Amino acid sequence: MALHRLWFRRLATLLLLAGLAACTSAPAGITPIDNFDLQAYLGTWYEIARLDHSFERGLSDVRADYALTADGTISVRNSGYGEDGWEIAEGRALPVGDPTRGHLKVSFFGPFYGAYVIFALDQGAGWALVSGPNRDFLWLLARTPSLPQATQAEALALADAAGFATDALIFPTHSRAGTAPVP
């Protein structure tokens, strides 16, 4: 599947550069959440909003699926629908330091990792704010393909207060939320 490889290459290139720069740390002034419960975080998360990056450009129906593997790592499967169909990237994640902090490192390419910093999480309302190694990376994720407007506004206000460019966010559609991405 050529699209799968194209998206994977884009993401791998980004993570390679991030890995070479040792970018698994949180951005200055961003603190990963405490009392993080990995088991409760596993499962499917839908992308509600993101800052633009080439590896996701033009994708809708973006979601991430996380599962614990037998060796204790976290499998990561990102999928999104582009103009030529489903694109999928598979990788793995590990806690950075204390596993009860919302700070993971994610790899889609060998030994090179990028930061995955959960700096706001409301499990009850079903949303999370995730940063990469700097404020150029931001995702608002949810357990469902949409959030109530007030909940979304609350989460985005936190991201804005943390210094992210919320006025530049992209809000992908989820018209294919009931369909499964190809394996």
PDB file of C-alpha atoms in Angstrom:
ATOM      1  CA  MET A   1       0.000   0.000   0.000  1.00  0.00           C
ATOM      2  CA  ALA A   2       1.807   3.084  -1.289  1.00  0.00           C
ATOM      3  CA  LEU A   3      -0.102   5.624   0.823  1.00  0.00           C
ATOM      4  CA  HIS A   4       0.696   3.781   4.004  1.00  0.00           C
ATOM      5  CA  ARG A   5       4.382   3.946   3.116  1.00  0.00           C
ATOM      6  CA  LEU A   6       4.194   7.640   2.154  1.00  0.00           C
ATOM      7  CA  TRP A   7       2.594   8.673   5.447  1.00  0.00           C
ATOM      8  CA  PHE A   8       4.941   6.392   7.343  1.00  0.00           C
ATOM      9  CA  ARG A   9       7.959   7.951   5.585  1.00  0.00           C
ATOM     10  CA  ARG A  10       6.799  11.456   6.392  1.00  0.00           C
ATOM     11  CA  LEU A  11       6.204  10.605  10.021  1.00  0.00           C
ATOM     12  CA  ALA A  12       9.425   8.603  10.237  1.00  0.00           C
ATOM     13  CA  THR A  13      11.415  11.525   8.837  1.00  0.00           C
ATOM     14  CA  LEU A  14       9.914  13.885  11.391  1.00  0.00           C
ATOM     15  CA  LEU A  15      10.574  11.485  14.243  1.00  0.00           C
ATOM     16  CA  LEU A  16      14.082  10.780  12.955  1.00  0.00           C
ATOM     17  CA  LEU A  17      14.873  14.466  13.112  1.00  0.00           C
ATOM     18  CA  ALA A  18      13.239  14.719  16.517  1.00  0.00           C
ATOM     19  CA  GLY A  19      15.183  11.676  17.715  1.00  0.00           C
ATOM     20  CA  LEU A  20      18.460  13.063  16.482  1.00  0.00           C
ATOM     21  CA  ALA A  21      17.757  16.213  18.435  1.00  0.00           C
ATOM     22  CA  ALA A  22      16.788  14.148  21.521  1.00  0.00           C
ATOM     23  CA  CYS A  23      13.298  15.671  21.530  1.00  0.00           C
ATOM     24  CA  THR A  24      11.560  13.555  24.102  1.00  0.00           C
ATOM     25  CA  SER A  25      11.389  16.351  26.648  1.00  0.00           C
ATOM     26  CA  ALA A  26       8.370  18.531  27.341  1.00  0.00           C
ATOM     27  CA  PRO A  27       8.291  22.103  26.048  1.00  0.00           C
ATOM     28  CA  ALA A  28       9.495  24.747  28.490  1.00  0.00           C
ATOM     29  CA  GLY A  29       6.689  25.592  30.903  1.00  0.00           C
ATOM     30  CA  ILE A  30       4.563  22.550  29.991  1.00  0.00           C
ATOM     31  CA  THR A  31       4.172  20.006  32.772  1.00  0.00           C
ATOM     32  CA  PRO A  32       2.955  16.455  32.121  1.00  0.00           C
ATOM     33  CA  ILE A  33      -0.038  15.492  34.247  1.00  0.00           C
ATOM     34  CA  ASP A  34       0.515  13.640  37.509  1.00  0.00           C
ATOM     35  CA  ASN A  35      -1.413  10.539  38.613  1.00  0.00           C
ATOM     36  CA  PHE A  36      -1.467   9.287  35.024  1.00  0.00           C
ATOM     37  CA  ASP A  37      -3.219   5.941  34.656  1.00  0.00           C
ATOM     38  CA  LEU A  38      -1.897   4.299  31.510  1.00  0.00           C
ATOM     39  CA  GLN A  39      -4.490   1.501  31.622  1.00  0.00           C
ATOM     40  CA  ALA A  40      -7.299   4.076  31.601  1.00  0.00           C
ATOM     41  CA  TYR A  41      -5.620   5.980  28.734  1.00  0.00           C
ATOM     42  CA  LEU A  42      -5.334   2.960  26.423  1.00  0.00           C
ATOM     43  CA  GLY A  43      -7.868   2.551  23.633  1.00  0.00           C
ATOM     44  CA  THR A  44      -9.060   4.827  20.859  1.00  0.00           C
ATOM     45  CA  TRP A  45      -8.644   8.597  20.773  1.00  0.00           C
ATOM     46  CA  TYR A  46     -10.054  10.770  17.974  1.00  0.00           C
ATOM     47  CA  GLU A  47      -8.273  13.883  16.829  1.00  0.00           C
ATOM     48  CA  ILE A  48     -10.535  16.886  17.411  1.00  0.00           C
ATOM     49  CA  ALA A  49      -7.953  19.585  16.627  1.00  0.00           C
ATOM     50  CA  ARG A  50      -4.277  19.796  15.679  1.00  0.00           C
ATOM     51  CA  LEU A  51      -1.608  22.188  14.612  1.00  0.00           C
ATOM     52  CA  ASP A  52      -0.686  21.626  10.972  1.00  0.00           C
ATOM     53  CA  HIS A  53       2.187  19.306  10.042  1.00  0.00           C
ATOM     54  CA  SER A  54       3.141  17.687   6.768  1.00  0.00           C
ATOM     55  CA  PHE A  55       2.659  14.153   8.086  1.00  0.00           C
ATOM     56  CA  GLU A  56      -1.049  14.796   8.735  1.00  0.00           C
ATOM     57  CA  ARG A  57      -1.774  17.438   6.101  1.00  0.00           C
ATOM     58  CA  GLY A  58      -5.025  16.781   4.264  1.00  0.00           C
ATOM     59  CA  LEU A  59      -6.130  13.940   6.539  1.00  0.00           C
ATOM     60  CA  SER A  60      -9.595  13.630   8.034  1.00  0.00           C
ATOM     61  CA  ASP A  61     -10.972  10.977  10.361  1.00  0.00           C
ATOM     62  CA  VAL A  62      -7.682  10.922  12.262  1.00  0.00           C
ATOM     63  CA  ARG A  63      -7.510   8.637  15.261  1.00  0.00           C
ATOM     64  CA  ALA A  64      -4.945   6.903  17.433  1.00  0.00           C
ATOM     65  CA  ASP A  65      -5.314   3.474  18.987  1.00  0.00           C
ATOM     66  CA  TYR A  66      -3.143   2.537  21.973  1.00  0.00           C
ATOM     67  CA  ALA A  67      -2.745  -0.960  23.446  1.00  0.00           C
ATOM     68  CA  LEU A  68      -0.394  -2.528  25.957  1.00  0.00           C
ATOM     69  CA  THR A  69       1.819  -5.247  24.468  1.00  0.00           C
ATOM     70  CA  ALA A  70       3.191  -8.397  26.115  1.00  0.00           C
ATOM     71  CA  ASP A  71       6.651  -6.796  26.490  1.00  0.00           C
ATOM     72  CA  GLY A  72       5.230  -3.806  28.376  1.00  0.00           C
ATOM     73  CA  THR A  73       5.479  -1.293  25.547  1.00  0.00           C
ATOM     74  CA  ILE A  74       2.472   0.532  24.150  1.00  0.00           C
ATOM     75  CA  SER A  75       1.511  -0.171  20.553  1.00  0.00           C
ATOM     76  CA  VAL A  76       0.456   2.946  18.658  1.00  0.00           C
ATOM     77  CA  ARG A  77      -1.627   2.851  15.494  1.00  0.00           C
ATOM     78  CA  ASN A  78      -2.380   6.207  13.901  1.00  0.00           C
ATOM     79  CA  SER A  79      -4.801   6.337  10.999  1.00  0.00           C
ATOM     80  CA  GLY A  80      -6.346   9.030   8.869  1.00  0.00           C
ATOM     81  CA  TYR A  81      -8.229   9.324   5.628  1.00  0.00           C
ATOM     82  CA  GLY A  82      -6.515  11.156   2.758  1.00  0.00           C
ATOM     83  CA  GLU A  83      -7.422  11.799  -0.855  1.00  0.00           C
ATOM     84  CA  ASP A  84      -6.273   8.282  -1.819  1.00  0.00           C
ATOM     85  CA  GLY A  85      -7.813   6.408   1.102  1.00  0.00           C
ATOM     86  CA  TRP A  86      -6.711   5.331   4.575  1.00  0.00           C
ATOM     87  CA  GLU A  87      -3.160   6.045   5.694  1.00  0.00           C
ATOM     88  CA  ILE A  88      -1.773   4.164   8.686  1.00  0.00           C
ATOM     89  CA  ALA A  89       1.381   4.476  10.773  1.00  0.00           C
ATOM     90  CA  GLU A  90       2.263   1.953  13.457  1.00  0.00           C
ATOM     91  CA  GLY A  91       4.748   2.492  16.234  1.00  0.00           C
ATOM     92  CA  ARG A  92       5.359   2.062  19.921  1.00  0.00           C
ATOM     93  CA  ALA A  93       5.517   4.214  23.020  1.00  0.00           C
ATOM     94  CA  LEU A  94       7.231   4.055  26.397  1.00  0.00           C
ATOM     95  CA  PRO A  95       6.928   6.155  29.553  1.00  0.00           C
ATOM     96  CA  VAL A  96       9.590   8.824  30.059  1.00  0.00           C
ATOM     97  CA  GLY A  97      10.672   8.556  33.672  1.00  0.00           C
ATOM     98  CA  ASP A  98       7.905   8.078  36.227  1.00  0.00           C
ATOM     99  CA  PRO A  99       5.101   6.021  34.620  1.00  0.00           C
ATOM    100  CA  THR A 100       2.504   7.883  36.703  1.00  0.00           C
ATOM    101  CA  ARG A 101       3.282  11.098  34.789  1.00  0.00           C
ATOM    102  CA  GLY A 102       1.641  11.728  31.411  1.00  0.00           C
ATOM    103  CA  HIS A 103       4.913  11.790  29.522  1.00  0.00           C
ATOM    104  CA  LEU A 104       5.609   9.203  26.832  1.00  0.00           C
ATOM    105  CA  LYS A 105       8.086   8.883  24.022  1.00  0.00           C
ATOM    106  CA  VAL A 106       6.771   7.557  20.709  1.00  0.00           C
ATOM    107  CA  SER A 107       8.653   5.914  17.864  1.00  0.00           C
ATOM    108  CA  PHE A 108       7.511   5.067  14.364  1.00  0.00           C
ATOM    109  CA  PHE A 109      11.048   4.502  13.143  1.00  0.00           C
ATOM    110  CA  GLY A 110      13.567   2.312  14.948  1.00  0.00           C
ATOM    111  CA  PRO A 111      15.321   3.751  17.962  1.00  0.00           C
ATOM    112  CA  PHE A 112      14.259   7.365  17.324  1.00  0.00           C
ATOM    113  CA  TYR A 113      11.605   8.813  19.615  1.00  0.00           C
ATOM    114  CA  GLY A 114       9.546  11.968  19.803  1.00  0.00           C
ATOM    115  CA  ALA A 115       7.843  13.509  22.833  1.00  0.00           C
ATOM    116  CA  TYR A 116       4.190  12.809  23.657  1.00  0.00           C
ATOM    117  CA  VAL A 117       3.293  15.025  26.609  1.00  0.00           C
ATOM    118  CA  ILE A 118      -0.203  14.829  28.069  1.00  0.00           C
ATOM    119  CA  PHE A 119      -0.524  18.164  29.852  1.00  0.00           C
ATOM    120  CA  ALA A 120      -4.295  18.217  30.400  1.00  0.00           C
ATOM    121  CA  LEU A 121      -6.650  15.265  30.735  1.00  0.00           C
ATOM    122  CA  ASP A 122     -10.286  14.920  31.718  1.00  0.00           C
ATOM    123  CA  GLN A 123     -11.095  11.209  31.608  1.00  0.00           C
ATOM    124  CA  GLY A 124     -14.654  11.881  32.744  1.00  0.00           C
ATOM    125  CA  ALA A 125     -15.348  14.264  29.861  1.00  0.00           C
ATOM    126  CA  GLY A 126     -13.188  12.145  27.566  1.00  0.00           C
ATOM    127  CA  TRP A 127     -10.555  14.569  26.277  1.00  0.00           C
ATOM    128  CA  ALA A 128      -6.794  15.146  26.421  1.00  0.00           C
ATOM    129  CA  LEU A 129      -4.361  17.860  25.338  1.00  0.00           C
ATOM    130  CA  VAL A 130      -1.083  16.485  23.989  1.00  0.00           C
ATOM    131  CA  SER A 131       2.082  18.320  23.044  1.00  0.00           C
ATOM    132  CA  GLY A 132       5.212  17.279  21.240  1.00  0.00           C
ATOM    133  CA  PRO A 133       8.699  18.551  22.200  1.00  0.00           C
ATOM    134  CA  ASN A 134       7.740  22.192  21.551  1.00  0.00           C
ATOM    135  CA  ARG A 135       4.691  24.372  21.010  1.00  0.00           C
ATOM    136  CA  ASP A 136       4.633  23.595  17.285  1.00  0.00           C
ATOM    137  CA  PHE A 137       2.891  20.310  18.139  1.00  0.00           C
ATOM    138  CA  LEU A 138      -0.548  20.239  19.739  1.00  0.00           C
ATOM    139  CA  TRP A 139      -3.430  17.801  19.594  1.00  0.00           C
ATOM    140  CA  LEU A 140      -6.839  17.898  21.238  1.00  0.00           C
ATOM    141  CA  LEU A 141      -7.957  14.273  21.439  1.00  0.00           C
ATOM    142  CA  ALA A 142     -11.288  12.837  22.522  1.00  0.00           C
ATOM    143  CA  ARG A 143     -12.802   9.432  23.173  1.00  0.00           C
ATOM    144  CA  THR A 144     -15.564  10.241  20.684  1.00  0.00           C
ATOM    145  CA  PRO A 145     -15.369  11.801  17.203  1.00  0.00           C
ATOM    146  CA  SER A 146     -16.715  15.107  18.560  1.00  0.00           C
ATOM    147  CA  LEU A 147     -16.906  17.044  21.799  1.00  0.00           C
ATOM    148  CA  PRO A 148     -19.647  19.298  23.121  1.00  0.00           C
ATOM    149  CA  GLN A 149     -18.820  22.894  22.171  1.00  0.00           C
ATOM    150  CA  ALA A 150     -18.422  24.013  25.807  1.00  0.00           C
ATOM    151  CA  THR A 151     -16.045  21.126  26.568  1.00  0.00           C
ATOM    152  CA  GLN A 152     -13.991  21.830  23.458  1.00  0.00           C
ATOM    153  CA  ALA A 153     -13.802  25.536  24.337  1.00  0.00           C
ATOM    154  CA  GLU A 154     -12.645  24.673  27.876  1.00  0.00           C
ATOM    155  CA  ALA A 155      -9.842  22.453  26.575  1.00  0.00           C
ATOM    156  CA  LEU A 156      -8.735  24.966  23.952  1.00  0.00           C
ATOM    157  CA  ALA A 157      -8.673  27.758  26.537  1.00  0.00           C
ATOM    158  CA  LEU A 158      -6.156  25.678  28.513  1.00  0.00           C
ATOM    159  CA  ALA A 159      -4.023  25.200  25.374  1.00  0.00           C
ATOM    160  CA  ASP A 160      -4.187  28.922  24.620  1.00  0.00           C
ATOM    161  CA  ALA A 161      -3.173  29.800  28.184  1.00  0.00           C
ATOM    162  CA  ALA A 162      -0.226  27.394  27.827  1.00  0.00           C
ATOM    163  CA  GLY A 163       1.041  29.389  24.842  1.00  0.00           C
ATOM    164  CA  PHE A 164      -0.097  27.273  21.902  1.00  0.00           C
ATOM    165  CA  ALA A 165      -1.285  28.945  18.674  1.00  0.00           C
ATOM    166  CA  THR A 166      -4.903  27.872  19.023  1.00  0.00           C
ATOM    167  CA  ASP A 167      -5.939  30.315  16.298  1.00  0.00           C
ATOM    168  CA  ALA A 168      -3.985  28.111  13.823  1.00  0.00           C
ATOM    169  CA  LEU A 169      -5.684  24.830  14.777  1.00  0.00           C
ATOM    170  CA  ILE A 170      -7.151  22.506  12.156  1.00  0.00           C
ATOM    171  CA  PHE A 171     -10.392  20.706  13.020  1.00  0.00           C
ATOM    172  CA  PRO A 172     -10.567  17.486  10.967  1.00  0.00           C
ATOM    173  CA  THR A 173     -13.934  15.987  10.141  1.00  0.00           C
ATOM    174  CA  HIS A 174     -14.956  12.511  11.239  1.00  0.00           C
ATOM    175  CA  SER A 175     -17.440  11.402   8.600  1.00  0.00           C
ATOM    176  CA  ARG A 176     -15.911   7.898   8.467  1.00  0.00           C
ATOM    177  CA  ALA A 177     -15.800   7.337  12.243  1.00  0.00           C
ATOM    178  CA  GLY A 178     -17.845   4.129  11.972  1.00  0.00           C
ATOM    179  CA  THR A 179     -15.618   2.579   9.334  1.00  0.00           C
ATOM    180  CA  ALA A 180     -12.451   0.697  10.138  1.00  0.00           C
ATOM    181  CA  PRO A 181      -9.159   1.769   8.543  1.00  0.00           C
ATOM    182  CA  VAL A 182      -7.585  -0.923   6.404  1.00  0.00           C
ATOM    183  CA  PRO A 183      -5.017  -3.075   8.223  1.00  0.00           C
TER     184      PRO A 183
END
